[in-house]
Coordinates of C-alpha atoms and ligand atoms in Angstrom, one line a residue:
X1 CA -14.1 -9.4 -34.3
X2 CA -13.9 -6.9 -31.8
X3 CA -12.8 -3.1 -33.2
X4 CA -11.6 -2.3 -29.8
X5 CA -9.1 -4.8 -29.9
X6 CA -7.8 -4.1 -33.5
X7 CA -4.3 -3.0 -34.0
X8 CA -3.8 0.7 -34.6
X9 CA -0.7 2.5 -36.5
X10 CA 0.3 5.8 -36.4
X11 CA 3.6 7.0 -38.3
X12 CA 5.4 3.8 -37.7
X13 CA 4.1 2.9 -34.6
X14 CA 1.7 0.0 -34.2
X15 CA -0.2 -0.1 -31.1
X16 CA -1.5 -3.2 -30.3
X17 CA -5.2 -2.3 -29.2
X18 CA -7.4 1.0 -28.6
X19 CA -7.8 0.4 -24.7
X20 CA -5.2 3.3 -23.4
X21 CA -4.4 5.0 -20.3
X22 CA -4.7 8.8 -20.1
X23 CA -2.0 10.8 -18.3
X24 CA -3.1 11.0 -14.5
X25 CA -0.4 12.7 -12.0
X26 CA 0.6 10.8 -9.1
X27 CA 1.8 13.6 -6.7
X28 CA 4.9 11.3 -5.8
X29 CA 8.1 12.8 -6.4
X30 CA 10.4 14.1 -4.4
X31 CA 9.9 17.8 -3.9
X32 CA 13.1 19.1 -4.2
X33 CA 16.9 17.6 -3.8
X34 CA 18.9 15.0 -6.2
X35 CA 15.3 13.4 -7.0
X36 CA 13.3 16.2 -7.3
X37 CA 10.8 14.8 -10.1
X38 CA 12.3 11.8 -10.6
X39 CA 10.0 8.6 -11.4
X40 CA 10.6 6.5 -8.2
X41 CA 9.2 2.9 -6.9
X42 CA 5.6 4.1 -7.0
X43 CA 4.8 5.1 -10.6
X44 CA 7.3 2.1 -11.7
X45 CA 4.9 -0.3 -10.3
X46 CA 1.7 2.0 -11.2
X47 CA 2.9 2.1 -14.7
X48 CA 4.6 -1.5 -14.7
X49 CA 0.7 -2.8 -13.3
X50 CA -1.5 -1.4 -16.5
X51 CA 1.1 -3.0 -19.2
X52 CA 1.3 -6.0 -17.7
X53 CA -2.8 -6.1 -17.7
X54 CA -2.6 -5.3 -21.4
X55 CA -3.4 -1.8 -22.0
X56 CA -2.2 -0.6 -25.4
X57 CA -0.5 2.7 -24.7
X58 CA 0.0 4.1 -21.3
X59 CA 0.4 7.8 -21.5
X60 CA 2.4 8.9 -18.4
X61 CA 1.3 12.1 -16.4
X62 CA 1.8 15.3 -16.5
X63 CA 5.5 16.0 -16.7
X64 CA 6.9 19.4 -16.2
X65 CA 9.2 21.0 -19.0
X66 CA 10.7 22.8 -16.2
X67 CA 10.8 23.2 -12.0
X68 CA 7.8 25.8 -12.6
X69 CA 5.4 24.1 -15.0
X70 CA 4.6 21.7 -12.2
X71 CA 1.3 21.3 -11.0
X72 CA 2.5 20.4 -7.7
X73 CA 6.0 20.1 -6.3
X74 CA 5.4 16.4 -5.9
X75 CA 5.0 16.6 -10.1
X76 CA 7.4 14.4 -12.7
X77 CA 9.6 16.5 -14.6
X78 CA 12.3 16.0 -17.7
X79 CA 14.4 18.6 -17.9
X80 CA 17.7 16.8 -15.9
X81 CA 19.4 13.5 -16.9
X82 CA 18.4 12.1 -14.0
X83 CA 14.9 12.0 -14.6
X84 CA 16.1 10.3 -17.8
X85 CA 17.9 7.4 -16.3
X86 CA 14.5 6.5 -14.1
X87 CA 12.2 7.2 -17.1
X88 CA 13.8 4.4 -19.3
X89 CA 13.7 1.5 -16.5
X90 CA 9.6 2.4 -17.3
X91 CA 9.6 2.7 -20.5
X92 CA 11.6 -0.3 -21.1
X93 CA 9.0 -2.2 -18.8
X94 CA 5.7 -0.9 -20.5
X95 CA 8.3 -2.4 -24.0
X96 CA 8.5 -5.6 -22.9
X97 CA 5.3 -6.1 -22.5
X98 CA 3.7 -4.8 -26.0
X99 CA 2.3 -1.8 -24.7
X100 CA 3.6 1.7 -26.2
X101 CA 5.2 3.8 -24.1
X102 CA 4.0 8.2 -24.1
X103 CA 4.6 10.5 -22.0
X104 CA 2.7 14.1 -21.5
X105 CA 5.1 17.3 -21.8
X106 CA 3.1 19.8 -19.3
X107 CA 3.7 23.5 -17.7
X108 CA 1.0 24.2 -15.5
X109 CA 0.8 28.1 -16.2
X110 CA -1.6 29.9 -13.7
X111 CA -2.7 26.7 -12.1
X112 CA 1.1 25.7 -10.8
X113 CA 2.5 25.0 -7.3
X114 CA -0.2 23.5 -5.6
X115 CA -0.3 21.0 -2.7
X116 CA -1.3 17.4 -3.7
X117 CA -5.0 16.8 -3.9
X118 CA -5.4 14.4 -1.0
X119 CA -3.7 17.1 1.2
X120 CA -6.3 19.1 0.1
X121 CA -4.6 20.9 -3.4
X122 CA -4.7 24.5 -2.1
X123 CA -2.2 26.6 -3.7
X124 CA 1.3 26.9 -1.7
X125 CA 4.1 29.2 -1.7
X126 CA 8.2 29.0 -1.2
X127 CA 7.1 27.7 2.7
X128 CA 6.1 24.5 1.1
X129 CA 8.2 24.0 -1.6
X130 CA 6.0 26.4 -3.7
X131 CA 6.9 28.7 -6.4
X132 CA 5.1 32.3 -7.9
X133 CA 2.9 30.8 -11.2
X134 CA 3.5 32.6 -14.3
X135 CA 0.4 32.8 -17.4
X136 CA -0.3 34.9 -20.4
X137 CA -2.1 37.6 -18.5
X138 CA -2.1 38.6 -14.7
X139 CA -5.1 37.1 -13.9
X140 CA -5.7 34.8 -10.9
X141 CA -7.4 31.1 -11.7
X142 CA -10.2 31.3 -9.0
X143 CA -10.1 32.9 -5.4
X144 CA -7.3 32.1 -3.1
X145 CA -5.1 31.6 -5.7
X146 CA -2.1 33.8 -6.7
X147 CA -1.9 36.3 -9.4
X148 CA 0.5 34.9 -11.9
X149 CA 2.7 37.2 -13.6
X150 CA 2.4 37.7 -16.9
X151 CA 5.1 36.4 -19.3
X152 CA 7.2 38.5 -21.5
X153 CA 8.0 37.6 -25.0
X154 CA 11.4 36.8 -24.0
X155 CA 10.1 33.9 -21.3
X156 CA 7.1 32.7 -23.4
X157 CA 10.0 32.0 -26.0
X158 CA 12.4 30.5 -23.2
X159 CA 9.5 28.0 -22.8
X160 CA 8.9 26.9 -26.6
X161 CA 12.2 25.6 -26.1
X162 CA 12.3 23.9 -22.6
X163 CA 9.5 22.1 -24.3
X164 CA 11.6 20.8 -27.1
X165 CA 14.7 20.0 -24.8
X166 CA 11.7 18.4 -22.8
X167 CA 10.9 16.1 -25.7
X168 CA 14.4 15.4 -27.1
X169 CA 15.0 14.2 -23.4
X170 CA 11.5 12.2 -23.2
X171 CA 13.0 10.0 -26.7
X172 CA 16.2 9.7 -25.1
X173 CA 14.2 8.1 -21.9
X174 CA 13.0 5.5 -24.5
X175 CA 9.2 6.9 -25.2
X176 CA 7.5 6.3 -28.4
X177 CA 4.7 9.3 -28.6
X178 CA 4.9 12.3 -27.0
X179 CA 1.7 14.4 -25.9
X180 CA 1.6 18.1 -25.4
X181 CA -0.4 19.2 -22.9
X182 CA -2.6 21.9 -24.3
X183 CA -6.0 20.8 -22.0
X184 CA -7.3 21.3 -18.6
X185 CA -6.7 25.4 -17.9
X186 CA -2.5 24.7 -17.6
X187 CA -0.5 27.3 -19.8
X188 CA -1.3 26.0 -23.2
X189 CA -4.9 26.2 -22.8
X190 CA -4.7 29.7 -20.9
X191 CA -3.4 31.4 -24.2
X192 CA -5.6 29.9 -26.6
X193 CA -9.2 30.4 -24.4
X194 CA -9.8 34.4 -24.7
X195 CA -10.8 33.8 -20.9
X196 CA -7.3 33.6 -19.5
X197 CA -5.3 35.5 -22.2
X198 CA -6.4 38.9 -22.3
X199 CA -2.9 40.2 -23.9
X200 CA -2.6 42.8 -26.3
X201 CA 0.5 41.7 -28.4
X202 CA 1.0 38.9 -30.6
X203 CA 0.0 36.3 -28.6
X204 CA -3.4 37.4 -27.6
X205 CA -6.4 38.9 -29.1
X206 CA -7.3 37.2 -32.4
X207 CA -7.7 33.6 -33.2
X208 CA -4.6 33.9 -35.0
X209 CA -2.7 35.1 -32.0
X210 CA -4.1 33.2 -29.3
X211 CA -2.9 30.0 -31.5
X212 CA 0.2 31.0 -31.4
X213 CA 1.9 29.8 -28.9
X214 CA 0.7 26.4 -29.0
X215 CA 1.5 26.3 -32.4
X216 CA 4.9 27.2 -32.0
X217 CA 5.6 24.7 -29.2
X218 CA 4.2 21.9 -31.2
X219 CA 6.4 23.2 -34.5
X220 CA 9.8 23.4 -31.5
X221 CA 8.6 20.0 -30.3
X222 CA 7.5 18.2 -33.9
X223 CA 11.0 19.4 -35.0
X224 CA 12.9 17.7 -32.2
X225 CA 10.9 14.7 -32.3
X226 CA 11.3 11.7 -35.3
X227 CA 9.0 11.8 -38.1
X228 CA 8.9 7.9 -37.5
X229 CA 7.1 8.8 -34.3
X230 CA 3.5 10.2 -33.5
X231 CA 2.7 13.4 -31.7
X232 CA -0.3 14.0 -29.7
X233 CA -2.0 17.0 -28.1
X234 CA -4.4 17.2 -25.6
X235 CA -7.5 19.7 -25.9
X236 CA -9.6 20.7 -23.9
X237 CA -12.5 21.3 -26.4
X238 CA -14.8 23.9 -24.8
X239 CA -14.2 25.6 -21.7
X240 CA -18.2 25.3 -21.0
X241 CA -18.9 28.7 -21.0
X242 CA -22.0 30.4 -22.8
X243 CA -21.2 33.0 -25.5
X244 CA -17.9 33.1 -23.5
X245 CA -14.6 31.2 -23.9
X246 CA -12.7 28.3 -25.9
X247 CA -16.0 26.6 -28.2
X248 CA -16.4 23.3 -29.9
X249 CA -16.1 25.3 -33.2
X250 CA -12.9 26.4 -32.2
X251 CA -11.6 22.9 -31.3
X252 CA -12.4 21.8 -35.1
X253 CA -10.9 24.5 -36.4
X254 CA -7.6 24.3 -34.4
X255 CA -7.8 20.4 -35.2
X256 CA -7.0 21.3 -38.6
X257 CA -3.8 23.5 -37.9
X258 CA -2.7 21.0 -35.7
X259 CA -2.3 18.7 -38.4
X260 CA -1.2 20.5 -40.7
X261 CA 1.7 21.4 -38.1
X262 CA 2.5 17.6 -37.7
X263 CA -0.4 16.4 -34.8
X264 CA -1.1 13.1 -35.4
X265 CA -4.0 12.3 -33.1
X266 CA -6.3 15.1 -30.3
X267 CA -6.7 13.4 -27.6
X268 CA -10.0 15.4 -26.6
X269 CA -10.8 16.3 -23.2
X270 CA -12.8 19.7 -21.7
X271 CA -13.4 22.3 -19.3
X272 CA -10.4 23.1 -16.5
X273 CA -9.6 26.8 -17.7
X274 CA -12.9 28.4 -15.9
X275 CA -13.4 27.5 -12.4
X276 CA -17.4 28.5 -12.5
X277 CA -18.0 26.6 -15.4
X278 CA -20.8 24.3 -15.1
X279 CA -20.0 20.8 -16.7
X280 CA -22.9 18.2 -17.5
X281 CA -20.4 14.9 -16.1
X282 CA -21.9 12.2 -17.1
X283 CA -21.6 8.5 -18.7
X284 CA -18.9 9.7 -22.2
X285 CA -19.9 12.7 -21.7
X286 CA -16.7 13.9 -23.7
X287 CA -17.2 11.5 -26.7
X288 CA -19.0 14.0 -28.5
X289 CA -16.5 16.1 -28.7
X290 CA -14.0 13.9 -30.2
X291 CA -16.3 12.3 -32.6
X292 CA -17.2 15.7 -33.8
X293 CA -13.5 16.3 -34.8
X294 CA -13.4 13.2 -36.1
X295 CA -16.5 14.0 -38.7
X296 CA -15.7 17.3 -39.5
X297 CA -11.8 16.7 -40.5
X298 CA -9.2 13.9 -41.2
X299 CA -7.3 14.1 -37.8
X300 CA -7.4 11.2 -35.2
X301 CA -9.0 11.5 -32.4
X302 CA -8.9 9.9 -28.7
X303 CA -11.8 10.0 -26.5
X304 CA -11.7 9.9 -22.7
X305 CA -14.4 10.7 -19.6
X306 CA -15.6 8.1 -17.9
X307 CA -15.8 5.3 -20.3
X308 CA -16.1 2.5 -18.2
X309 CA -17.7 -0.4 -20.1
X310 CA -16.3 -2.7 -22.3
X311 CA -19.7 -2.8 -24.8
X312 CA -19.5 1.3 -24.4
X313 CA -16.4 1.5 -25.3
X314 CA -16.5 -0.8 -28.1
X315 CA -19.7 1.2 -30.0
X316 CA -17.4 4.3 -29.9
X317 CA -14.5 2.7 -31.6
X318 CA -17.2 -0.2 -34.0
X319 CA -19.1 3.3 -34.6
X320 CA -15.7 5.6 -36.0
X321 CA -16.7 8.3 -33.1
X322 CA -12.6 7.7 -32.4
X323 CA -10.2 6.1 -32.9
X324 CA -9.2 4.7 -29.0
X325 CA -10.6 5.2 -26.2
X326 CA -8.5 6.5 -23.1
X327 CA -9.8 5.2 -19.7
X328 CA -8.7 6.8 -16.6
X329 CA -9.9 6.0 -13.3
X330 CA -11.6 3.1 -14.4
X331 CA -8.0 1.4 -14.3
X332 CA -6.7 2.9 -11.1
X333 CA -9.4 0.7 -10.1
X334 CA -8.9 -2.1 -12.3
X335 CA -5.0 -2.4 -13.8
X336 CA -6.2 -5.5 -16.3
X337 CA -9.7 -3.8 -17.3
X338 CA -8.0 -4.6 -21.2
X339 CA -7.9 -8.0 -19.9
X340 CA -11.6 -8.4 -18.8
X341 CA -13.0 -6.4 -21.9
X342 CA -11.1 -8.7 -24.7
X343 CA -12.8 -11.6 -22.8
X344 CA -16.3 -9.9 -22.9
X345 CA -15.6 -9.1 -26.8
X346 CA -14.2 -11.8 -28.0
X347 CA -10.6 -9.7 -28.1
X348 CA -7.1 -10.7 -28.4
X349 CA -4.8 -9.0 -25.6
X350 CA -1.4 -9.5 -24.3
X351 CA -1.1 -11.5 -21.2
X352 CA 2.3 -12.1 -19.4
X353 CA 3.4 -15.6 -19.4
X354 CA 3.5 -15.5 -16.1
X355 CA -0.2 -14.9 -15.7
X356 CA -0.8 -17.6 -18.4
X357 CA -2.9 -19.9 -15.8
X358 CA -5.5 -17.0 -15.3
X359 CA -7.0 -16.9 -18.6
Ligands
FMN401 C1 -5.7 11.2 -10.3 C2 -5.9 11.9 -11.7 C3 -4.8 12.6 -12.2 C4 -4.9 13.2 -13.5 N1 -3.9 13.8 -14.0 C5 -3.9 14.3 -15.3 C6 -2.8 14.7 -16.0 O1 -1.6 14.6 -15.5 N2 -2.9 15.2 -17.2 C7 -4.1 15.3 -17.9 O2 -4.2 15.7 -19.0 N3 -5.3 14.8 -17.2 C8 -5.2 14.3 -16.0 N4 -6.3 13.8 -15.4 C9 -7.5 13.6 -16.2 C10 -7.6 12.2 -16.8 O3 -6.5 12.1 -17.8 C11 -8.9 12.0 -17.5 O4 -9.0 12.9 -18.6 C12 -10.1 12.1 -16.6 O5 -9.9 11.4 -15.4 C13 -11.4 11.6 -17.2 O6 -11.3 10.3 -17.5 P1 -12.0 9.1 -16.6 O7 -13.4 9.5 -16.4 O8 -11.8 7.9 -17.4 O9 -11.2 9.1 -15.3 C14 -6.2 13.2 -14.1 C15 -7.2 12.5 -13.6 C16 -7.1 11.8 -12.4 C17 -8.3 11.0 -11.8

């Protein structure tokens, strides 16, 4: 039997297999009229691709809670009815073919309004559909890009509820787990790393209050969202920075408030917040991370960073170092790798009938 391919619940949500997608922004929406952010041809059939090959639970990119917590101006969004409507033809798709539907809540703090990475990702302003970034402290992300400006109580509030009106929308679109994004140097990360947040008030300073936030948008977002259904939150676990920074020990710790605010699984990523920091990529080089929260408390973890092998990615699931693994551009490259790893492990996976003469 093949742990990788073993059923997993969480709440009441059974997914059928521990081969997942992690979110990955496509850069593809319109920019701005009737469609701005609206899922169009392109992510249905990205989406639509990795279901039909059998992959458990597809969580969709990056989706802004608002206009300005894009990354890009090419960005998803959810807060409009029309972004809705589109969502569910996707999520009804990803349904009928066994695979759970999630989508990532996101507002890309400091690190908003950039150009799309192929064009070369440079910050851009109004001229280019751009917007001014806003973060916890006036601080720039890395030369050449724009000082954000730092958010008053009033608009760090306003945003704790665009990310509940974000999720209520994201269940009426049909999804079954919602992930906040709380990884990768975008605003949730830049309050809680004492590298980006260097306010004075009640949302900076001590553990306590660098928490805070993040805390309260998961307790606006857990409220909002069924207790049938799971909530997950993406770390970034360390920012890699010596004596400096967001630490491992800090992950576990916050792993435990997390739950105890209503996480049900930490999808564990790194680095992202500090744009000098030095990070040792290599084969899993994440896994660590994750199985270290999974030792050192009862939340469930997700692992992700280049996992690319089907016997790899079985030992970290046979091995309890998580409990799924999330594989990212291992299936832009390869929409059925579910399909190719249940054959190598002896697996059961979902295959359209439609395919039924390929297996
Ligand atoms: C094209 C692309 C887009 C990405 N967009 C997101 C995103 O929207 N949200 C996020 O948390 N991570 C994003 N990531 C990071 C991935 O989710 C993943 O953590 C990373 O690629 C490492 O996994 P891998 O080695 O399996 O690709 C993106 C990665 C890629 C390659």
């Amino acid at each position: 039997m093949s742990a990788l391919f073993e059923t997993y619940t969480l709440r009441d949500v059974t997914i059928p297999n521990r081969v997942w997608m992690p979110p990955m922004c496509q850069y593809s929406a319109a920019p701005d009229g009737p469609d701005m952010g609206v899922p169009n041809d392109w992510h249905f059939a990205h989406y639509a691709a990795r279901a039909a090959g059998g992959t458990g639970l597809i969580i969709v990119e990056a989706t802004g809670v608002s206009p300005e917590g894009r990354i890009s101006p090419y960005d998803l969004g959810i807060w409009n009815d029309t972004q809705v409507e589109a969502f569910r033809r996707i999520t009804r798709f990803l349904v009928s073919q066994g695979t759970v539907p999630a989508i990532q809540l996101a507002h890309a703090g400091r690190k908003a309004s950039t150009d799309q990475p192929w064009r070369g990702g440079a910050p851009v302003g109004p001229d280019a559909h751009g917007w001014q970034p806003v973060a916890p402290s006036a601080v720039a992300f890395a030369d050449g890009h724009p000082v954000p400006s730092e958010l008053t109580v009033a608009e760090i509030q306003e945003i704790v509820g665009q990310f509940a009106d974000a999720a209520r929308r994201a269940l009426a679109a049909g999804f079954e787990v919602a992930e906040i994004h709380g990884a990768h140097g975008y605003l949730i990360n830049e309050f809680l790393s004492p590298y980006s947040n260097h306010r004075t008030d009640e949302y900076g300073g001590s553990y306590e209050n660098r928490t805070r936030f993040a805390l309260q948008v998961v307790d606006a977002v857990r409220e909002v969202w069924p207790d049938d259904k799971p909530l997950f939150f993406r770390i970034s676990a360390t920012d890699w920075l010596e004596g400096d920074g967001w630490t491992a020990d800090d992950t576990v710790r916050f792993a435990a408030d997390l739950q105890a605010h209503g996480i049900d699984l930490l999808d564990v990523s790194t680095g992202g917040n500090a744009s000098g920091a030095r990070i040792p990529v290599g084969p899993g080089y994440q896994v660590p991370f994750a199985a270290r929260v999974k030792a050192e408390t009862s939340l469930p973890v997700a692992a992700v960073g280049l996992i690319t092998e089907a016997e790899q990615a079985e030992k970290i699931i046979a091995n309890g170092e998580a409990d799924a693994v999330l594989l990212g551009r291992e299936l832009l490259r390869s929409p059925s790798w579910a399909r190719g790893a249940a054959r190598e492990l002896g697996g059961e996976v979902h295959v359209p009938d439609q395919y039924h003469r390929s297996v």
